[in-house]
Tab-separated table of C-alpha atoms and ligand atoms in Angstrom:
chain	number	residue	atom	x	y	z
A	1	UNK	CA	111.409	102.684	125.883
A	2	UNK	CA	113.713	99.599	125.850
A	3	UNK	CA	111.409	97.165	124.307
A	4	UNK	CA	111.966	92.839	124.033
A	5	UNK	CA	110.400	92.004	120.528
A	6	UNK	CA	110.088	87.987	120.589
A	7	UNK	CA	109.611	86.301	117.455
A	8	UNK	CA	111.221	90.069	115.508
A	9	UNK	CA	113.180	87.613	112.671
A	10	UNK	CA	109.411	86.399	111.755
A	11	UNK	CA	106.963	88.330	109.210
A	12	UNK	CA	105.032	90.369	111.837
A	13	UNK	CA	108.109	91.069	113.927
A	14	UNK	CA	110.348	92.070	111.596
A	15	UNK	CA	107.485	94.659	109.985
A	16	UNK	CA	107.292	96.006	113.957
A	17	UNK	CA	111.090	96.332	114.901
A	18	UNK	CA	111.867	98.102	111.265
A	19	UNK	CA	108.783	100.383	112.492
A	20	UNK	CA	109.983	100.786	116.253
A	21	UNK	CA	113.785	101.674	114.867
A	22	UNK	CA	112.333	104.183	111.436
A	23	UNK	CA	109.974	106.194	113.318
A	24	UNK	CA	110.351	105.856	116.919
A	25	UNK	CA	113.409	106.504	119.487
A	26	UNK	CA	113.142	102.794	121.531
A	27	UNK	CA	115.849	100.528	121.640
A	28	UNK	CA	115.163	96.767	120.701
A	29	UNK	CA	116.214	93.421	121.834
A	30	UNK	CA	115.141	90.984	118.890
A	31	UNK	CA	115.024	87.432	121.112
A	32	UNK	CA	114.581	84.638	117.791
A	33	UNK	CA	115.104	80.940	117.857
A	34	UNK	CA	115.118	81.309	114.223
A	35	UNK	CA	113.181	78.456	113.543
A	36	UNK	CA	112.335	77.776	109.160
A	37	UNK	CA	109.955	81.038	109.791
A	38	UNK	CA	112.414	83.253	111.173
A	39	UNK	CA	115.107	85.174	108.591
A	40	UNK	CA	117.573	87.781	109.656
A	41	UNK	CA	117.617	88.930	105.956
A	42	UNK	CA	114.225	90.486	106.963
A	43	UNK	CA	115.985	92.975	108.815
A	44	UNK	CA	119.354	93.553	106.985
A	45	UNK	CA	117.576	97.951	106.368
A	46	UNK	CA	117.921	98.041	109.937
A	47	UNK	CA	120.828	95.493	111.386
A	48	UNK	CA	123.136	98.137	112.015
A	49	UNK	CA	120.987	100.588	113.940
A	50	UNK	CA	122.680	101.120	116.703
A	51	UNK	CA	119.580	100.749	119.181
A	52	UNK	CA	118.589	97.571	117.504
A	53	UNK	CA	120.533	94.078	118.964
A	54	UNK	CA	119.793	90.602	118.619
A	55	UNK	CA	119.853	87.434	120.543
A	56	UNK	CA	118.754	83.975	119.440
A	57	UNK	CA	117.182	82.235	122.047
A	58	UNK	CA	114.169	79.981	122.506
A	59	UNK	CA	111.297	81.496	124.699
A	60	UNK	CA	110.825	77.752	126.408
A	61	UNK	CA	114.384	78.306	127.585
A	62	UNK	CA	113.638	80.331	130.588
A	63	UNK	CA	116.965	80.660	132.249
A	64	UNK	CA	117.978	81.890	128.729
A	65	UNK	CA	115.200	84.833	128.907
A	66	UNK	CA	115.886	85.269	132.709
A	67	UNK	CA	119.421	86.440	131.721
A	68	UNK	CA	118.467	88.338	128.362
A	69	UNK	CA	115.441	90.345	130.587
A	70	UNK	CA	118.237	90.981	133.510
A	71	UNK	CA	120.617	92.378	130.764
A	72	UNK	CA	118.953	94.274	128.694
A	73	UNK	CA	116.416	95.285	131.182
A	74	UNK	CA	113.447	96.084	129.324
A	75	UNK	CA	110.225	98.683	129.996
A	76	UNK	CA	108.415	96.440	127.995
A	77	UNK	CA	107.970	92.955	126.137
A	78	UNK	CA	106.096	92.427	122.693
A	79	UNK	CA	105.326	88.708	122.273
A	80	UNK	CA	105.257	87.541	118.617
A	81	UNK	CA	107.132	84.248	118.659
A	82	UNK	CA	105.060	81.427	117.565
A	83	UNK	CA	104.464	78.373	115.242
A	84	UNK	CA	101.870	80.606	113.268
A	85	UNK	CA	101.010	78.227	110.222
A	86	UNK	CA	97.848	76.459	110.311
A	87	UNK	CA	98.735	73.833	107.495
A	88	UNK	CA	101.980	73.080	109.765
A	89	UNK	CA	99.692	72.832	113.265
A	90	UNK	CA	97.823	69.895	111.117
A	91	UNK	CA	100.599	67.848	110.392
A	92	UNK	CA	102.617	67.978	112.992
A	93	UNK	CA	101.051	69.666	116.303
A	94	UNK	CA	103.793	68.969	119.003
A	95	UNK	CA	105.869	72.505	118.359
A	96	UNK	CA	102.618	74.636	118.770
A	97	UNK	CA	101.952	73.409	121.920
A	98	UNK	CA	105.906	73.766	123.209
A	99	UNK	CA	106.102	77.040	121.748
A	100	UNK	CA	102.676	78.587	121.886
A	101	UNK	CA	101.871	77.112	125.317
A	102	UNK	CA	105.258	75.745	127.169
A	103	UNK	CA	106.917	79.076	125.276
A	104	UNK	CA	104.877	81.834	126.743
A	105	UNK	CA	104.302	79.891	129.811
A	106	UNK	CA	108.660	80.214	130.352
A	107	UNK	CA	108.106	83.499	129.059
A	108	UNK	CA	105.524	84.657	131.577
A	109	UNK	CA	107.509	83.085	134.607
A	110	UNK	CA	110.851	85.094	133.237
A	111	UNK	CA	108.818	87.814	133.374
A	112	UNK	CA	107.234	87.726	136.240
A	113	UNK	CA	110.438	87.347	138.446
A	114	UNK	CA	111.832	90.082	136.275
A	115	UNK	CA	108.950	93.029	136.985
A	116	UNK	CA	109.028	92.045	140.638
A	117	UNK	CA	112.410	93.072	141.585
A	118	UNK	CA	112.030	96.517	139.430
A	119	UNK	CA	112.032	99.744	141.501
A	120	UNK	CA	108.213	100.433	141.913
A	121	UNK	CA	107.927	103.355	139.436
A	122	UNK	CA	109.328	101.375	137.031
A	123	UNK	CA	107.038	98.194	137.909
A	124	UNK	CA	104.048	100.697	137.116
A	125	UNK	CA	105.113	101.262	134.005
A	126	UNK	CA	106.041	97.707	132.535
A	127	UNK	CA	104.102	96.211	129.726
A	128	UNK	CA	103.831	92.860	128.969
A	129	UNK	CA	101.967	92.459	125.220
A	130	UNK	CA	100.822	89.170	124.578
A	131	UNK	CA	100.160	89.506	120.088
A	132	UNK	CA	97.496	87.027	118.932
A	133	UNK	CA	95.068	86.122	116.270
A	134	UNK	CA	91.689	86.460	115.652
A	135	UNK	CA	91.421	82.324	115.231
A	136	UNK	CA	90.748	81.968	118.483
A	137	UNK	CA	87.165	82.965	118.304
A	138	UNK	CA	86.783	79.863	116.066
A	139	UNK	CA	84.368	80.962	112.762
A	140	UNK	CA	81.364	83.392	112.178
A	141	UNK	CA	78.463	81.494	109.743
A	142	UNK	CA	76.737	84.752	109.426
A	143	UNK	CA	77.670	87.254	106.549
A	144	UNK	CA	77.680	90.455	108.885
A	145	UNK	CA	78.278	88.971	112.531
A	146	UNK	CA	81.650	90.381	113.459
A	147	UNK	CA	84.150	89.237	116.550
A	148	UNK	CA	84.348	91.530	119.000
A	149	UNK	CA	86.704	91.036	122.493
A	150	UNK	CA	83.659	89.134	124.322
A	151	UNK	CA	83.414	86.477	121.452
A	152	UNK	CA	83.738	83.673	123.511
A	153	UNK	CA	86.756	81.164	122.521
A	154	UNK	CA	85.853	78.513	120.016
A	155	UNK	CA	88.842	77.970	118.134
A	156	UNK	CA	89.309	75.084	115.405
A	157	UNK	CA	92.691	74.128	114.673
A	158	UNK	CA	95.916	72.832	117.051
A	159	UNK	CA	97.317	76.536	116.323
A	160	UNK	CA	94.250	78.548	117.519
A	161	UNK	CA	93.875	76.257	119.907
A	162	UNK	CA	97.213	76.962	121.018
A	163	UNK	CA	96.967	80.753	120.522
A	164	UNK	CA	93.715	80.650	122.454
A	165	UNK	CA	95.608	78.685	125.646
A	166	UNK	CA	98.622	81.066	125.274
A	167	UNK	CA	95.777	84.087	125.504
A	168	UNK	CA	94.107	82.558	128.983
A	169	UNK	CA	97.648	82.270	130.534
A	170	UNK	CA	98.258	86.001	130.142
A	171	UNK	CA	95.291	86.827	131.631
A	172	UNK	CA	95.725	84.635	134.824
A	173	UNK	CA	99.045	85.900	135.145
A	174	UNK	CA	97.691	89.415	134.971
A	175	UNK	CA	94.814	88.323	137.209
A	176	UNK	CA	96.767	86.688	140.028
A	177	UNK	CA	100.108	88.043	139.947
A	178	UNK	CA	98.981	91.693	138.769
A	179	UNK	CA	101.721	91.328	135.605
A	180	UNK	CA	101.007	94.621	133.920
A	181	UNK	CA	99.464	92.465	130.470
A	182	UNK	CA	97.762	94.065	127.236
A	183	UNK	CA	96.849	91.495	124.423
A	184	UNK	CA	95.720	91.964	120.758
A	185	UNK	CA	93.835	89.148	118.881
A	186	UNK	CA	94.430	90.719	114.872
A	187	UNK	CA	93.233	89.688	111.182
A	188	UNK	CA	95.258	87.952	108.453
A	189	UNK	CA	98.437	89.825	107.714
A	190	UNK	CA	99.430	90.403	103.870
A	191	UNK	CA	102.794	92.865	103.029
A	192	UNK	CA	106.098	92.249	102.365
A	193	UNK	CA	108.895	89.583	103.662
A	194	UNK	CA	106.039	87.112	104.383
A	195	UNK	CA	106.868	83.809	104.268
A	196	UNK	CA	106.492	82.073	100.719
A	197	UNK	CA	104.103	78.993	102.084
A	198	UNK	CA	101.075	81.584	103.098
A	199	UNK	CA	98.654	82.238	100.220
A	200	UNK	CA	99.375	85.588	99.238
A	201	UNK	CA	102.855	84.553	98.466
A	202	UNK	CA	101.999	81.538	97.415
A	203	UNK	CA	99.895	82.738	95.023
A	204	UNK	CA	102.292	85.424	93.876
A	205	UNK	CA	105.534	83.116	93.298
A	206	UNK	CA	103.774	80.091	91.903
A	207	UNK	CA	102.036	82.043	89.229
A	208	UNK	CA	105.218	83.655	88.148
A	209	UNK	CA	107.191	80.232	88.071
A	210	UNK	CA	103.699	79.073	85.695
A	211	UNK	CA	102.649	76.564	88.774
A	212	UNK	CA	99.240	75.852	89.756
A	213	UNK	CA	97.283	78.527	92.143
A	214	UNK	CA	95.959	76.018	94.787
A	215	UNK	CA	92.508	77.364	96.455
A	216	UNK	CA	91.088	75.358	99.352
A	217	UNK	CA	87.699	73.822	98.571
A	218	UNK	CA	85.647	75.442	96.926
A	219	UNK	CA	87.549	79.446	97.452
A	220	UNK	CA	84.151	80.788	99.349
A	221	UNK	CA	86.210	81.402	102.734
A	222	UNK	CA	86.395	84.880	104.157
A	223	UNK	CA	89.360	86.405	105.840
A	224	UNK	CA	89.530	89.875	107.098
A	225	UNK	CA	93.204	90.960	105.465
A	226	UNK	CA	95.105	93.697	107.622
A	227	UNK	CA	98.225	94.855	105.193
A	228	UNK	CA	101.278	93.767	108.300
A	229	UNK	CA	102.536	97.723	108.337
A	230	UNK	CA	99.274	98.847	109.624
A	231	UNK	CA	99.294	95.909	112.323
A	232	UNK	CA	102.706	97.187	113.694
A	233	UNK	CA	101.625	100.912	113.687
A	234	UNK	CA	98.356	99.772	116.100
A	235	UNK	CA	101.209	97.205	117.971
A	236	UNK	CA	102.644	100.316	118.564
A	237	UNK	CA	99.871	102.021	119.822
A	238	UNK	CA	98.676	99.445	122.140
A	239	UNK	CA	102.054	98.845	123.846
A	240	UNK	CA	102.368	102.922	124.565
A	241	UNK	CA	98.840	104.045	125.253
A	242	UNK	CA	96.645	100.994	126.012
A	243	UNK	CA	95.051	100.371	129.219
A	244	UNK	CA	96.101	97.552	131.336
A	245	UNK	CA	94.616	94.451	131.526
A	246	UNK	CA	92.472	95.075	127.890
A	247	UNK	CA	92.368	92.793	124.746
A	248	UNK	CA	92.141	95.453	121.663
A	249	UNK	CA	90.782	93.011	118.142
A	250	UNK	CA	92.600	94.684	115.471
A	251	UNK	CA	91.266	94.322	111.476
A	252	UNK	CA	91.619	95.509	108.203
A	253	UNK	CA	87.487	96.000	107.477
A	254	UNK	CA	88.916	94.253	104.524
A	255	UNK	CA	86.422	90.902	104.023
A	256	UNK	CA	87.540	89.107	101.069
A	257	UNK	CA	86.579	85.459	99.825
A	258	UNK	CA	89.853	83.616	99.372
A	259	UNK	CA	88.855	83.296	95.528
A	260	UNK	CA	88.824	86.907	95.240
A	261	UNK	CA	92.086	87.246	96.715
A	262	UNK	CA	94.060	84.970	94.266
A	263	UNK	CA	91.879	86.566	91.568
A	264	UNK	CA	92.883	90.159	92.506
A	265	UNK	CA	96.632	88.863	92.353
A	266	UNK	CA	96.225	87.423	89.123
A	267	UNK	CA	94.890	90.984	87.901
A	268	UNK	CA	97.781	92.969	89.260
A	269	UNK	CA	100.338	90.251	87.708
A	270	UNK	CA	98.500	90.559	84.514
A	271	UNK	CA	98.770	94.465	84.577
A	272	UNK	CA	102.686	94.752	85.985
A	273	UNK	CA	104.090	91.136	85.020
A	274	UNK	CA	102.284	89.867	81.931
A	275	UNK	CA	102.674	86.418	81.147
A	276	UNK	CA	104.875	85.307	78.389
A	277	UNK	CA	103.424	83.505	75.597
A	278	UNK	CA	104.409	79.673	75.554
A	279	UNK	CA	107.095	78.229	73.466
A	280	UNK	CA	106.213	77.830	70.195
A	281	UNK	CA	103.133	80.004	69.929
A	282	UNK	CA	102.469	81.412	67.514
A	283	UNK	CA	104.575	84.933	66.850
A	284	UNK	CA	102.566	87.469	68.099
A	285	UNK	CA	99.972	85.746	70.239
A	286	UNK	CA	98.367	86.399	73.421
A	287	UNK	CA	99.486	84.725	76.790
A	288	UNK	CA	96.243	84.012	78.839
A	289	UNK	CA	95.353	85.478	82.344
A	290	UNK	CA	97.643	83.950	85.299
A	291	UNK	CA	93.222	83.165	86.633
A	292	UNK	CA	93.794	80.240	84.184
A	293	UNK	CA	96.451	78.768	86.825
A	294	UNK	CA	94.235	78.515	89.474
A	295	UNK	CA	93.717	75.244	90.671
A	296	UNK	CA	90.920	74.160	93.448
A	297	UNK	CA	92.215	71.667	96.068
A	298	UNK	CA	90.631	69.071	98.524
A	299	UNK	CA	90.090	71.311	101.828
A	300	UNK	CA	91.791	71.624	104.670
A	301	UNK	CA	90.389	69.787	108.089
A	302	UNK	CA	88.267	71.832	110.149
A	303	UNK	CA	88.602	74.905	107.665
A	304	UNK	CA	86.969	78.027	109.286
A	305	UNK	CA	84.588	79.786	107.194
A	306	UNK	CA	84.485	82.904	107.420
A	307	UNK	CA	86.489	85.691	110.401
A	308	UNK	CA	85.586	89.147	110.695
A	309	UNK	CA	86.814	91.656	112.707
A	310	UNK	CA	84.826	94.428	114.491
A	311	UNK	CA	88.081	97.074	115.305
A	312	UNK	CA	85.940	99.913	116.989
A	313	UNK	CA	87.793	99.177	120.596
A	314	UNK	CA	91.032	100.751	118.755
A	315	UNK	CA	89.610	102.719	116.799
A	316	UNK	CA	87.588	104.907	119.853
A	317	UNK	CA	90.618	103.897	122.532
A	318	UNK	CA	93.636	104.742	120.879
A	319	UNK	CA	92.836	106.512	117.359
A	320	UNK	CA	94.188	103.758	115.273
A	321	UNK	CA	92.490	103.007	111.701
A	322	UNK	CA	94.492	101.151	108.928
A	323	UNK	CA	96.036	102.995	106.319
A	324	UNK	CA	95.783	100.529	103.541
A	325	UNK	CA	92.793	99.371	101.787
A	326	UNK	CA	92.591	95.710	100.659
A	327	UNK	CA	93.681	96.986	96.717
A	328	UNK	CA	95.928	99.766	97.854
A	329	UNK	CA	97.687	97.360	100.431
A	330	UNK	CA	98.014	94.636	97.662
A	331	UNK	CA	99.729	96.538	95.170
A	332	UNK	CA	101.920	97.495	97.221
A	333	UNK	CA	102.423	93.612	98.104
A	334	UNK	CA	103.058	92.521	94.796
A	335	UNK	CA	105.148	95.241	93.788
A	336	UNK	CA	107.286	94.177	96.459
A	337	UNK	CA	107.361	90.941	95.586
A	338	UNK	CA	108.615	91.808	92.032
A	339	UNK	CA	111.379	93.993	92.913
A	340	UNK	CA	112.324	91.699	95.955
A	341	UNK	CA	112.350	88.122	94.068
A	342	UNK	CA	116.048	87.158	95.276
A	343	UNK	CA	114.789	87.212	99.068
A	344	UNK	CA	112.314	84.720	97.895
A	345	UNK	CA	114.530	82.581	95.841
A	346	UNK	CA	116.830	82.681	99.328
A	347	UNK	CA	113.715	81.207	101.210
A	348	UNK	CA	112.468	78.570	98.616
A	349	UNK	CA	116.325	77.107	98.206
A	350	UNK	CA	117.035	77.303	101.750
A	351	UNK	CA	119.645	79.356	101.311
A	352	UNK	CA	118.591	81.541	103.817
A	353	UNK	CA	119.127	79.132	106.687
A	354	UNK	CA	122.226	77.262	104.922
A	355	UNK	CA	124.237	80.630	105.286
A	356	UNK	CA	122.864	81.792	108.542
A	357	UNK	CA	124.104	78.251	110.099
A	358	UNK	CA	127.467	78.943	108.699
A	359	UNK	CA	127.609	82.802	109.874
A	360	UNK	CA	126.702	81.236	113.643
A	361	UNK	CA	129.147	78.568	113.586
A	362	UNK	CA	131.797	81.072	112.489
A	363	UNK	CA	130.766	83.355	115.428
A	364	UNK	CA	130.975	80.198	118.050
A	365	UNK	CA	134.284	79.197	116.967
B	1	NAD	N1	100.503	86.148	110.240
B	1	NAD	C1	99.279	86.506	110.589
B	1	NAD	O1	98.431	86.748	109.717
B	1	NAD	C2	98.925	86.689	112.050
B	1	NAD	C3	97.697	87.253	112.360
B	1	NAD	C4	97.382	87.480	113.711
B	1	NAD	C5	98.291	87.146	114.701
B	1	NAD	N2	99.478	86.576	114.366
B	1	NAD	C6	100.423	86.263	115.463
B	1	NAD	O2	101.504	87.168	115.331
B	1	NAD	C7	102.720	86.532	115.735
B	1	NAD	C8	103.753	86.612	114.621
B	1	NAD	O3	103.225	85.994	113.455
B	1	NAD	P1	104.105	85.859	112.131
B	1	NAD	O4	103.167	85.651	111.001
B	1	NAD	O5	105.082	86.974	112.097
B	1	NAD	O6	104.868	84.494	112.447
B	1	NAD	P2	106.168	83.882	111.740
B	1	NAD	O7	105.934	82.408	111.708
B	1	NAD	O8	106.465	84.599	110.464
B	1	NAD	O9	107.362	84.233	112.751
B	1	NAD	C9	107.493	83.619	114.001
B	1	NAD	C10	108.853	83.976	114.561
B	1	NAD	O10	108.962	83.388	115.879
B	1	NAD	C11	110.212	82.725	115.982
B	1	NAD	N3	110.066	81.594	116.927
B	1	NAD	C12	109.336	80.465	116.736
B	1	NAD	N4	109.450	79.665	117.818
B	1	NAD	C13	110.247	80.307	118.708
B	1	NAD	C14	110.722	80.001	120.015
B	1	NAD	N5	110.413	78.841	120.617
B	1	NAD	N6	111.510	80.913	120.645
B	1	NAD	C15	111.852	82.087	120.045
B	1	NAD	N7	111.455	82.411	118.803
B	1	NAD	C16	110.645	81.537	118.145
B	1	NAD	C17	110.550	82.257	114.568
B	1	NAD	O11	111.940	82.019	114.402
B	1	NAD	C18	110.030	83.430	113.735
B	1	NAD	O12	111.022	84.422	113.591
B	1	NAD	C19	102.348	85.102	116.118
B	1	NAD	O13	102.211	85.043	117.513
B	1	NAD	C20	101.015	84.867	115.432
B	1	NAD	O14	100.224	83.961	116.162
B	1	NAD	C21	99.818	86.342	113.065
């Protein structure tokens, strides 16, 4: 397949287009605005393959698309790009709604006049996946109540509110133009090249630099974790074998309370990174636990409380389970994180984006 990967310079699109070009034969067009989230250096492993290319574009722009769809005429489109961070949606809610909403709106219409002039055989076969996130069903109060793809939409914050309005214009474009449309609401992502601001990160870098380990409220939240290499193996999946028209959740059966999650990291650093006793300690005494770092904050506005996934569709469907368990899946997270430190340091100082910007303006001129 030639396949469109929006949003591939981001955390869950990079993890799927160094997937589609390892283990699969498809070509790739990466379209990226590269916005703060999204960072080529994610995908230097695979840069040179020569089925992968990449364009950077901005999904509103739909003349932009129009041309990029015509050219590199794709059998099918995978839909990450997004403003994905909740904390950001809070502050400052205008870019959800002209990406999330405006964005796949442009992106819908592109690909609508796109599909309709294909040869018929090849209009059959076109897929257009819609990726979203398991915030749009809004919280669960019980402790074993699980979302399932009938959870009605409740969600909480301007980004799942966004997600959720991106989700109902897929289907309506499925439902009254007959656009060939799969979507895939899926669990917190944890793995490697995430972006330093989300907790596991967060949690990772701060306690190495001796920072505080800020946990919302009072920690007791529960997130389903999904490790992000898993997600783009059932991506995969969905976009080859799923049936038309069908939302597939996708989890990682991995429940955790956030608490447990910075505690967990703090046990790994304090078996593979041990902290160094303070300056003028005395010789030969212990360092405490990085747990003594943690920190509780006031909590966010409208925090959910608890999400849970229940992943049987894909599982019975399409024969996909995840491969990492929550402890497997983070020790292979923090691992990378310790041998990887300089692409972090190239986030935090901005680096990332300073040399990009010159790279681009070199290429223009
Ligand atoms: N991270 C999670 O835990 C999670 C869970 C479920 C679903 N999702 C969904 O998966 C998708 C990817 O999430 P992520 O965590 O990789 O996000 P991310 O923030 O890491 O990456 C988003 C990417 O989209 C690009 N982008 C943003 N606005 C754009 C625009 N207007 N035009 C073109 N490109 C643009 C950015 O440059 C970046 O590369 C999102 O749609 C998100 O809602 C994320």
């Amino acid at each position: 397949m030639r396949i469109l990967v929006t949003g591939g310079a981001g955390f869950i699109g990079s993890a799927l287009i160094r997937h589609l070009l390892n283990d699969t034969k498809h070509q790739v067009l990466n379209l990226d605005k590269l916005t703060y989230a999204g960072n080529l250096e994610s995908l230097a492993s695979v840069a040179d393959n020569p089925r992968y290319q990449f364009l950077q574009a901005d999904i509103v722009d739909q003349a932009a698309v129009g041309a990029a769809l015509a050219q590199f005429q794709p059998d099918a489109i995978m839909h990450l790009a997004a403003e994905s961070h909740v904390d950001r949606s809070i502050d400052g809610p205008a870019a959800f709604i002209q990406t999330n909403i405006v964005g796949t709106y442009s992106l819908l219409e592109a690909s609508r006049a796109y599909w309709s002039g294909l040869p018929e055989a090849r209009k059959q076969a076109f897929r257009f996946h819609h990726i979203s996130t398991d915030e749009v069903y809004g919280d669960l109060h019980g402790v074993d109540d699980l979302f399932s793809e009938s959870t009605p939409y409740a969600p909480s914050s301007p980004y799942s509110a966004s997600k959720a309005a991106s989700d109902h214009l897929v289907r309506a474009w499925q439902r009254t133009y007959g656009l060939p449309v799969l979507l895939t609401n899926c669990s917190n992502n944890y793995g490697p090249y995430h972006f330093p601001e989300k907790l596991i990160p967060l949690v990772i870098l701060n306690a190495l630099d001796g920072k505080p380990l800020p946990v919302y409220g009072n920690g007791q939240q529960v997130r389903d974790w999904l490790y992000v290499e898993d997600h783009a193996r059932a991506l995969l999946k969905v976009v080859s074998e799923g049936r038309v028209g069908e939302t597939y959740n996708i989890g990682g059966h991995n429940e955790q309370k956030n608490l447990h999650v910075v505690e967990s990291i703090c046990a790994l650093l304090d078996e593979l990174a041990p902290r160094q006793a303070d300056r003028g300690a005395a010789a030969g005494s212990q360092a405490g636990s990085y747990k003594e770092l943690i920190t509780f904050v006031q909590d966010r506005p409208g925090h959910d409380q608890r999400y849970a996934i229940d992943a049987g569709k894909i599982e019975r469907e399409l024969g996909w389970k995840p491969e990492e368990t929550f402890a497997s899946g983070l020790r292979k997270t923090v691992n990378w994180y310790l041998a990887n430190l300089d692409w972090c340091r190239r986030v935090q100082d901005g680096s990332y984006q300073r040399e990009r910007l010159g790279a681009l303006k070199e290429h223009d001129a």
